[in-house]
């Protein structure tokens, strides 16, 4: 089976591509190598994938409708895992229009090109941010109502809606996966756990925004497992949460980090606009439908990520 992974040079993409290669899929990666974080880092991701096996790479900007159509005509994939996007809540408040291009327009281009080239399966990377701020309760798929609080979240909500449109226009099966705060080796450098570990290793203070926040931190292997499970699903349109199912309070995360970095200094800043207070994935639907079970606890995941960070200091 031939799978096109968009955004395959990114954090989740590199882990996804490597796993698919190990599972025997023919993997094609389409990535712009966007400068949201360093190009060097993205090239290293590609080198890491190569260690697991061969894949095809195309540097393409999916916001370009014609280039996206040509990509699909050339590759003719059976399935597409659409991970390419501009991530980041904070940056979306500075540059909201970029998110219309990279997260909405690029998704429409992919959905259209996939339909015209007879793709059978589309997996779309959505986000827990589509739930808006609904703290203190497990978030079930039907609880997303469009009342989001950042341009990033609005772009994911909109892209989900386009997925629904195109699932009815074409005969492919669409799975929307709502990922909850993903971390692990090669984690995105702008995200809390990766950023905190780097600062702690350099003896610098970490900044947290507001108190009492929590996140359903999900180890990247569990996310990839969710992607793989959805890849062979044939239902016309389905939405699933992919998370750990346990919110971790910021205070607990910091306590755990202090076990590795006892001198860690924490500076508390005011609440950051656009950030939700907490996230908590209800994963019962994915568990029931696809036998999904997260396997890596926050303790184990942090241990693995810190070990990786020490072994790869030069790339942090
Ligand atoms: N990391 C998380 O915690 C998290 C949580 C929820 C959802 N997601 C979603 O999962 C997906 C992957 O996230 P990630 O953390 O791996 O981010 P990432 O930035 O590491 O990877 C995204 C990749 O997409 C590529 N890209 C961006 N725009 C492109 C375009 N127009 N054409 C081609 N390639 C383009 C980038 O170059 C990058 O390599 C994104 O859709 C993101 O919104 C991530």
mmCIF file of N, CA, C and O in Angstrom, residues 109-174:
data_model
loop_
_atom_site.group_PDB
_atom_site.id
_atom_site.type_symbol
_atom_site.label_atom_id
_atom_site.label_comp_id
_atom_site.label_asym_id
_atom_site.label_seq_id
_atom_site.Cartn_x
_atom_site.Cartn_y
_atom_site.Cartn_z
ATOM 1 N N UNK A 109 -6.670 21.805 -0.644
ATOM 2 C CA UNK A 109 -5.920 21.343 -1.818
ATOM 3 C C UNK A 109 -5.653 19.842 -1.749
ATOM 4 O O UNK A 109 -5.777 19.125 -2.745
ATOM 5 N N UNK A 110 -5.280 19.368 -0.564
ATOM 6 C CA UNK A 110 -4.998 17.931 -0.393
ATOM 7 C C UNK A 110 -6.279 17.116 -0.598
ATOM 8 O O UNK A 110 -6.282 16.103 -1.305
ATOM 9 N N UNK A 111 -7.381 17.575 -0.001
ATOM 10 C CA UNK A 111 -8.645 16.835 -0.123
ATOM 11 C C UNK A 111 -9.104 16.769 -1.583
ATOM 12 O O UNK A 111 -9.566 15.725 -2.056
ATOM 13 N N UNK A 112 -8.954 17.879 -2.285
ATOM 14 C CA UNK A 112 -9.376 17.918 -3.686
ATOM 15 C C UNK A 112 -8.484 17.024 -4.550
ATOM 16 O O UNK A 112 -8.973 16.200 -5.337
ATOM 17 N N UNK A 113 -7.172 17.179 -4.377
ATOM 18 C CA UNK A 113 -6.233 16.386 -5.194
ATOM 19 C C UNK A 113 -6.386 14.895 -4.892
ATOM 20 O O UNK A 113 -6.308 14.063 -5.789
ATOM 21 N N UNK A 114 -6.642 14.561 -3.623
ATOM 22 C CA UNK A 114 -6.827 13.153 -3.242
ATOM 23 C C UNK A 114 -8.066 12.589 -3.942
ATOM 24 O O UNK A 114 -8.048 11.473 -4.470
ATOM 25 N N UNK A 115 -9.132 13.381 -3.975
ATOM 26 C CA UNK A 115 -10.369 12.930 -4.627
ATOM 27 C C UNK A 115 -10.166 12.709 -6.112
ATOM 28 O O UNK A 115 -10.596 11.691 -6.667
ATOM 29 N N UNK A 116 -9.450 13.636 -6.751
ATOM 30 C CA UNK A 116 -9.271 13.544 -8.209
ATOM 31 C C UNK A 116 -8.305 12.436 -8.598
ATOM 32 O O UNK A 116 -8.254 12.060 -9.768
ATOM 33 N N UNK A 117 -7.492 11.973 -7.652
ATOM 34 C CA UNK A 117 -6.539 10.914 -8.029
ATOM 35 C C UNK A 117 -6.918 9.570 -7.377
ATOM 36 O O UNK A 117 -6.072 8.706 -7.201
ATOM 37 N N UNK A 118 -8.199 9.441 -7.030
ATOM 38 C CA UNK A 118 -8.746 8.151 -6.561
ATOM 39 C C UNK A 118 -8.099 7.579 -5.303
ATOM 40 O O UNK A 118 -7.967 6.377 -5.152
ATOM 41 N N UNK A 119 -7.696 8.479 -4.419
ATOM 42 C CA UNK A 119 -7.198 8.037 -3.112
ATOM 43 C C UNK A 119 -8.352 7.361 -2.371
ATOM 44 O O UNK A 119 -9.498 7.791 -2.455
ATOM 45 N N UNK A 120 -8.040 6.282 -1.638
ATOM 46 C CA UNK A 120 -9.109 5.537 -0.941
ATOM 47 C C UNK A 120 -9.269 5.991 0.511
ATOM 48 O O UNK A 120 -10.318 5.790 1.127
ATOM 49 N N UNK A 121 -8.183 6.580 1.076
ATOM 50 C CA UNK A 121 -8.204 6.872 2.510
ATOM 51 C C UNK A 121 -7.510 8.200 2.812
ATOM 52 O O UNK A 121 -6.394 8.444 2.336
ATOM 53 N N UNK A 122 -8.160 9.036 3.596
ATOM 54 C CA UNK A 122 -7.549 10.291 4.054
ATOM 55 C C UNK A 122 -7.574 10.308 5.578
ATOM 56 O O UNK A 122 -8.629 10.115 6.189
ATOM 57 N N UNK A 123 -6.412 10.521 6.192
ATOM 58 C CA UNK A 123 -6.339 10.709 7.649
ATOM 59 C C UNK A 123 -5.938 12.159 7.876
ATOM 60 O O UNK A 123 -4.926 12.621 7.318
ATOM 61 N N UNK A 124 -6.718 12.883 8.656
ATOM 62 C CA UNK A 124 -6.424 14.303 8.884
ATOM 63 C C UNK A 124 -6.024 14.542 10.334
ATOM 64 O O UNK A 124 -6.726 14.129 11.265
ATOM 65 N N UNK A 125 -4.913 15.256 10.519
ATOM 66 C CA UNK A 125 -4.410 15.582 11.866
ATOM 67 C C UNK A 125 -5.108 16.821 12.388
ATOM 68 O O UNK A 125 -4.780 17.949 12.020
ATOM 69 N N UNK A 126 -6.094 16.603 13.264
ATOM 70 C CA UNK A 126 -6.710 17.741 13.937
ATOM 71 C C UNK A 126 -6.139 17.833 15.344
ATOM 72 O O UNK A 126 -5.106 17.218 15.646
ATOM 73 N N UNK A 127 -6.807 18.596 16.185
ATOM 74 C CA UNK A 127 -6.175 18.945 17.457
ATOM 75 C C UNK A 127 -7.203 19.068 18.571
ATOM 76 O O UNK A 127 -8.374 19.435 18.332
ATOM 77 N N UNK A 128 -6.752 18.820 19.789
ATOM 78 C CA UNK A 128 -7.616 18.992 20.968
ATOM 79 C C UNK A 128 -8.079 20.440 21.094
ATOM 80 O O UNK A 128 -9.052 20.726 21.791
ATOM 81 N N UNK A 129 -7.377 21.352 20.417
ATOM 82 C CA UNK A 129 -7.744 22.773 20.522
ATOM 83 C C UNK A 129 -9.156 23.041 19.994
ATOM 84 O O UNK A 129 -9.760 24.058 20.334
ATOM 85 N N UNK A 130 -9.706 22.121 19.179
ATOM 86 C CA UNK A 130 -11.057 22.361 18.646
ATOM 87 C C UNK A 130 -12.123 22.307 19.742
ATOM 88 O O UNK A 130 -13.272 22.698 19.519
ATOM 89 N N UNK A 131 -11.767 21.826 20.946
ATOM 90 C CA UNK A 131 -12.742 21.790 22.047
ATOM 91 C C UNK A 131 -12.870 23.137 22.752
ATOM 92 O O UNK A 131 -13.737 23.291 23.616
ATOM 93 N N UNK A 132 -12.005 24.100 22.402
ATOM 94 C CA UNK A 132 -12.054 25.373 23.114
ATOM 95 C C UNK A 132 -11.700 25.161 24.577
ATOM 96 O O UNK A 132 -11.059 24.168 24.940
ATOM 97 N N UNK A 133 -12.138 26.088 25.420
ATOM 98 C CA UNK A 133 -11.783 25.992 26.843
ATOM 99 C C UNK A 133 -12.915 25.315 27.617
ATOM 100 O O UNK A 133 -13.890 25.959 27.995
ATOM 101 N N UNK A 134 -12.799 24.021 27.830
ATOM 102 C CA UNK A 134 -13.807 23.264 28.606
ATOM 103 C C UNK A 134 -13.043 22.479 29.668
ATOM 104 O O UNK A 134 -12.895 21.266 29.568
ATOM 105 N N UNK A 135 -12.534 23.190 30.692
ATOM 106 C CA UNK A 135 -11.657 22.521 31.649
ATOM 107 C C UNK A 135 -12.382 21.560 32.582
ATOM 108 O O UNK A 135 -13.587 21.662 32.775
ATOM 109 N N UNK A 136 -11.601 20.619 33.147
ATOM 110 C CA UNK A 136 -12.090 19.800 34.255
ATOM 111 C C UNK A 136 -12.977 18.638 33.882
ATOM 112 O O UNK A 136 -13.544 18.000 34.755
ATOM 113 N N UNK A 137 -13.148 18.371 32.584
ATOM 114 C CA UNK A 137 -13.975 17.200 32.230
ATOM 115 C C UNK A 137 -13.371 16.507 31.016
ATOM 116 O O UNK A 137 -12.741 17.167 30.177
ATOM 117 N N UNK A 138 -13.575 15.182 30.946
ATOM 118 C CA UNK A 138 -13.072 14.471 29.769
ATOM 119 C C UNK A 138 -13.787 14.963 28.518
ATOM 120 O O UNK A 138 -15.013 15.144 28.537
ATOM 121 N N UNK A 139 -13.028 15.201 27.470
ATOM 122 C CA UNK A 139 -13.600 15.762 26.248
ATOM 123 C C UNK A 139 -13.983 14.641 25.289
ATOM 124 O O UNK A 139 -13.133 13.890 24.818
ATOM 125 N N UNK A 140 -15.262 14.537 25.015
ATOM 126 C CA UNK A 140 -15.757 13.536 24.070
ATOM 127 C C UNK A 140 -15.870 14.184 22.698
ATOM 128 O O UNK A 140 -16.091 15.400 22.612
ATOM 129 N N UNK A 141 -15.768 13.390 21.668
ATOM 130 C CA UNK A 141 -15.746 13.912 20.298
ATOM 131 C C UNK A 141 -16.909 14.874 20.024
ATOM 132 O O UNK A 141 -16.734 15.904 19.371
ATOM 133 N N UNK A 142 -18.104 14.565 20.544
ATOM 134 C CA UNK A 142 -19.274 15.401 20.223
ATOM 135 C C UNK A 142 -19.289 16.721 20.996
ATOM 136 O O UNK A 142 -20.172 17.557 20.801
ATOM 137 N N UNK A 143 -18.306 16.929 21.882
ATOM 138 C CA UNK A 143 -18.297 18.168 22.679
ATOM 139 C C UNK A 143 -17.638 19.354 21.961
ATOM 140 O O UNK A 143 -17.617 20.465 22.491
ATOM 141 N N UNK A 144 -17.081 19.126 20.790
ATOM 142 C CA UNK A 144 -16.540 20.261 20.026
ATOM 143 C C UNK A 144 -17.714 21.001 19.390
ATOM 144 O O UNK A 144 -18.584 20.390 18.771
ATOM 145 N N UNK A 145 -17.749 22.317 19.584
ATOM 146 C CA UNK A 145 -18.919 23.067 19.107
ATOM 147 C C UNK A 145 -18.528 24.345 18.358
ATOM 148 O O UNK A 145 -19.356 25.211 18.129
ATOM 149 N N UNK A 146 -17.254 24.458 17.999
ATOM 150 C CA UNK A 146 -16.814 25.631 17.245
ATOM 151 C C UNK A 146 -16.453 26.823 18.119
ATOM 152 O O UNK A 146 -15.949 27.830 17.622
ATOM 153 N N UNK A 147 -16.675 26.706 19.433
ATOM 154 C CA UNK A 147 -16.370 27.853 20.316
ATOM 155 C C UNK A 147 -14.904 27.787 20.751
ATOM 156 O O UNK A 147 -14.583 27.542 21.912
ATOM 157 N N UNK A 148 -14.042 28.022 19.774
ATOM 158 C CA UNK A 148 -12.593 27.889 19.984
ATOM 159 C C UNK A 148 -12.001 29.240 20.387
ATOM 160 O O UNK A 148 -12.668 30.278 20.259
ATOM 161 N N UNK A 149 -10.752 29.226 20.863
ATOM 162 C CA UNK A 149 -10.217 30.492 21.390
ATOM 163 C C UNK A 149 -8.866 30.893 20.794
ATOM 164 O O UNK A 149 -8.185 31.738 21.346
ATOM 165 N N UNK A 150 -8.486 30.302 19.665
ATOM 166 C CA UNK A 150 -7.276 30.785 18.983
ATOM 167 C C UNK A 150 -7.457 30.607 17.480
ATOM 168 O O UNK A 150 -8.208 29.725 17.039
ATOM 169 N N UNK A 151 -6.751 31.421 16.677
ATOM 170 C CA UNK A 151 -6.833 31.231 15.223
ATOM 171 C C UNK A 151 -6.381 29.829 14.798
ATOM 172 O O UNK A 151 -6.934 29.244 13.866
ATOM 173 N N UNK A 152 -5.388 29.268 15.504
ATOM 174 C CA UNK A 152 -4.951 27.895 15.178
ATOM 175 C C UNK A 152 -6.135 26.929 15.311
ATOM 176 O O UNK A 152 -6.409 26.120 14.416
ATOM 177 N N UNK A 153 -6.822 27.022 16.449
ATOM 178 C CA UNK A 153 -7.953 26.135 16.701
ATOM 179 C C UNK A 153 -9.060 26.366 15.668
ATOM 180 O O UNK A 153 -9.674 25.409 15.180
ATOM 181 N N UNK A 154 -9.287 27.635 15.325
ATOM 182 C CA UNK A 154 -10.334 27.939 14.340
ATOM 183 C C UNK A 154 -9.970 27.340 12.983
ATOM 184 O O UNK A 154 -10.841 26.864 12.240
ATOM 185 N N UNK A 155 -8.678 27.352 12.668
ATOM 186 C CA UNK A 155 -8.268 26.791 11.369
ATOM 187 C C UNK A 155 -8.444 25.276 11.366
ATOM 188 O O UNK A 155 -8.845 24.696 10.355
ATOM 189 N N UNK A 156 -8.162 24.612 12.486
ATOM 190 C CA UNK A 156 -8.363 23.151 12.553
ATOM 191 C C UNK A 156 -9.862 22.807 12.486
ATOM 192 O O UNK A 156 -10.262 21.857 11.822
ATOM 193 N N UNK A 157 -10.659 23.598 13.169
ATOM 194 C CA UNK A 157 -12.118 23.383 13.157
ATOM 195 C C UNK A 157 -12.664 23.541 11.740
ATOM 196 O O UNK A 157 -13.466 22.740 11.257
ATOM 197 N N UNK A 158 -12.162 24.562 11.068
ATOM 198 C CA UNK A 158 -12.584 24.810 9.693
ATOM 199 C C UNK A 158 -12.118 23.680 8.770
ATOM 200 O O UNK A 158 -12.877 23.183 7.927
ATOM 201 N N UNK A 159 -10.866 23.260 8.952
ATOM 202 C CA UNK A 159 -10.331 22.179 8.110
ATOM 203 C C UNK A 159 -11.132 20.885 8.323
ATOM 204 O O UNK A 159 -11.402 20.150 7.371
ATOM 205 N N UNK A 160 -11.553 20.629 9.561
ATOM 206 C CA UNK A 160 -12.382 19.438 9.840
ATOM 207 C C UNK A 160 -13.678 19.519 9.029
ATOM 208 O O UNK A 160 -14.160 18.535 8.483
ATOM 209 N N UNK A 161 -14.211 20.742 8.983
ATOM 210 C CA UNK A 161 -15.460 20.942 8.269
ATOM 211 C C UNK A 161 -15.274 20.673 6.764
ATOM 212 O O UNK A 161 -16.119 20.040 6.111
ATOM 213 N N UNK A 162 -14.134 21.118 6.218
ATOM 214 C CA UNK A 162 -13.840 20.824 4.805
ATOM 215 C C UNK A 162 -13.643 19.322 4.596
ATOM 216 O O UNK A 162 -14.014 18.793 3.536
ATOM 217 N N UNK A 163 -13.083 18.637 5.573
ATOM 218 C CA UNK A 163 -12.948 17.175 5.462
ATOM 219 C C UNK A 163 -14.327 16.546 5.279
ATOM 220 O O UNK A 163 -14.527 15.635 4.476
ATOM 221 N N UNK A 164 -15.293 17.062 6.032
ATOM 222 C CA UNK A 164 -16.654 16.532 5.948
ATOM 223 C C UNK A 164 -17.241 16.791 4.557
ATOM 224 O O UNK A 164 -17.842 15.912 3.938
ATOM 225 N N UNK A 165 -17.016 17.996 4.056
ATOM 226 C CA UNK A 165 -17.505 18.336 2.707
ATOM 227 C C UNK A 165 -16.940 17.365 1.679
ATOM 228 O O UNK A 165 -17.675 16.748 0.884
ATOM 229 N N UNK A 166 -15.619 17.192 1.703
ATOM 230 C CA UNK A 166 -14.970 16.393 0.649
ATOM 231 C C UNK A 166 -15.240 14.906 0.813
ATOM 232 O O UNK A 166 -15.239 14.166 -0.170
ATOM 233 N N UNK A 167 -15.516 14.454 2.054
ATOM 234 C CA UNK A 167 -15.888 13.043 2.257
ATOM 235 C C UNK A 167 -17.214 12.764 1.556
ATOM 236 O O UNK A 167 -17.477 11.645 1.114
ATOM 237 N N UNK A 168 -18.055 13.805 1.439
ATOM 238 C CA UNK A 168 -19.329 13.587 0.745
ATOM 239 C C UNK A 168 -19.182 13.776 -0.770
ATOM 240 O O UNK A 168 -19.960 13.246 -1.546
ATOM 241 N N UNK A 169 -18.144 14.534 -1.200
ATOM 242 C CA UNK A 169 -17.960 14.750 -2.638
ATOM 243 C C UNK A 169 -17.253 13.584 -3.316
ATOM 244 O O UNK A 169 -17.457 13.315 -4.488
ATOM 245 N N UNK A 170 -16.376 12.935 -2.563
ATOM 246 C CA UNK A 170 -15.580 11.835 -3.144
ATOM 247 C C UNK A 170 -15.857 10.545 -2.377
ATOM 248 O O UNK A 170 -16.437 10.572 -1.287
ATOM 249 N N UNK A 171 -15.363 9.440 -2.947
ATOM 250 C CA UNK A 171 -15.717 8.149 -2.314
ATOM 251 C C UNK A 171 -14.676 7.667 -1.315
ATOM 252 O O UNK A 171 -14.735 6.534 -0.871
ATOM 253 N N UNK A 172 -13.708 8.517 -0.965
ATOM 254 C CA UNK A 172 -12.726 8.048 0.021
ATOM 255 C C UNK A 172 -13.288 8.064 1.439
ATOM 256 O O UNK A 172 -14.291 8.725 1.729
ATOM 257 N N UNK A 173 -12.575 7.326 2.301
ATOM 258 C CA UNK A 173 -12.919 7.300 3.727
ATOM 259 C C UNK A 173 -12.048 8.334 4.437
ATOM 260 O O UNK A 173 -10.845 8.406 4.194
ATOM 261 N N UNK A 174 -12.659 9.147 5.285
ATOM 262 C CA UNK A 174 -11.905 10.179 6.014
ATOM 263 C C UNK A 174 -11.924 9.884 7.519
ATOM 264 O O UNK A 174 -12.991 9.695 8.099
#
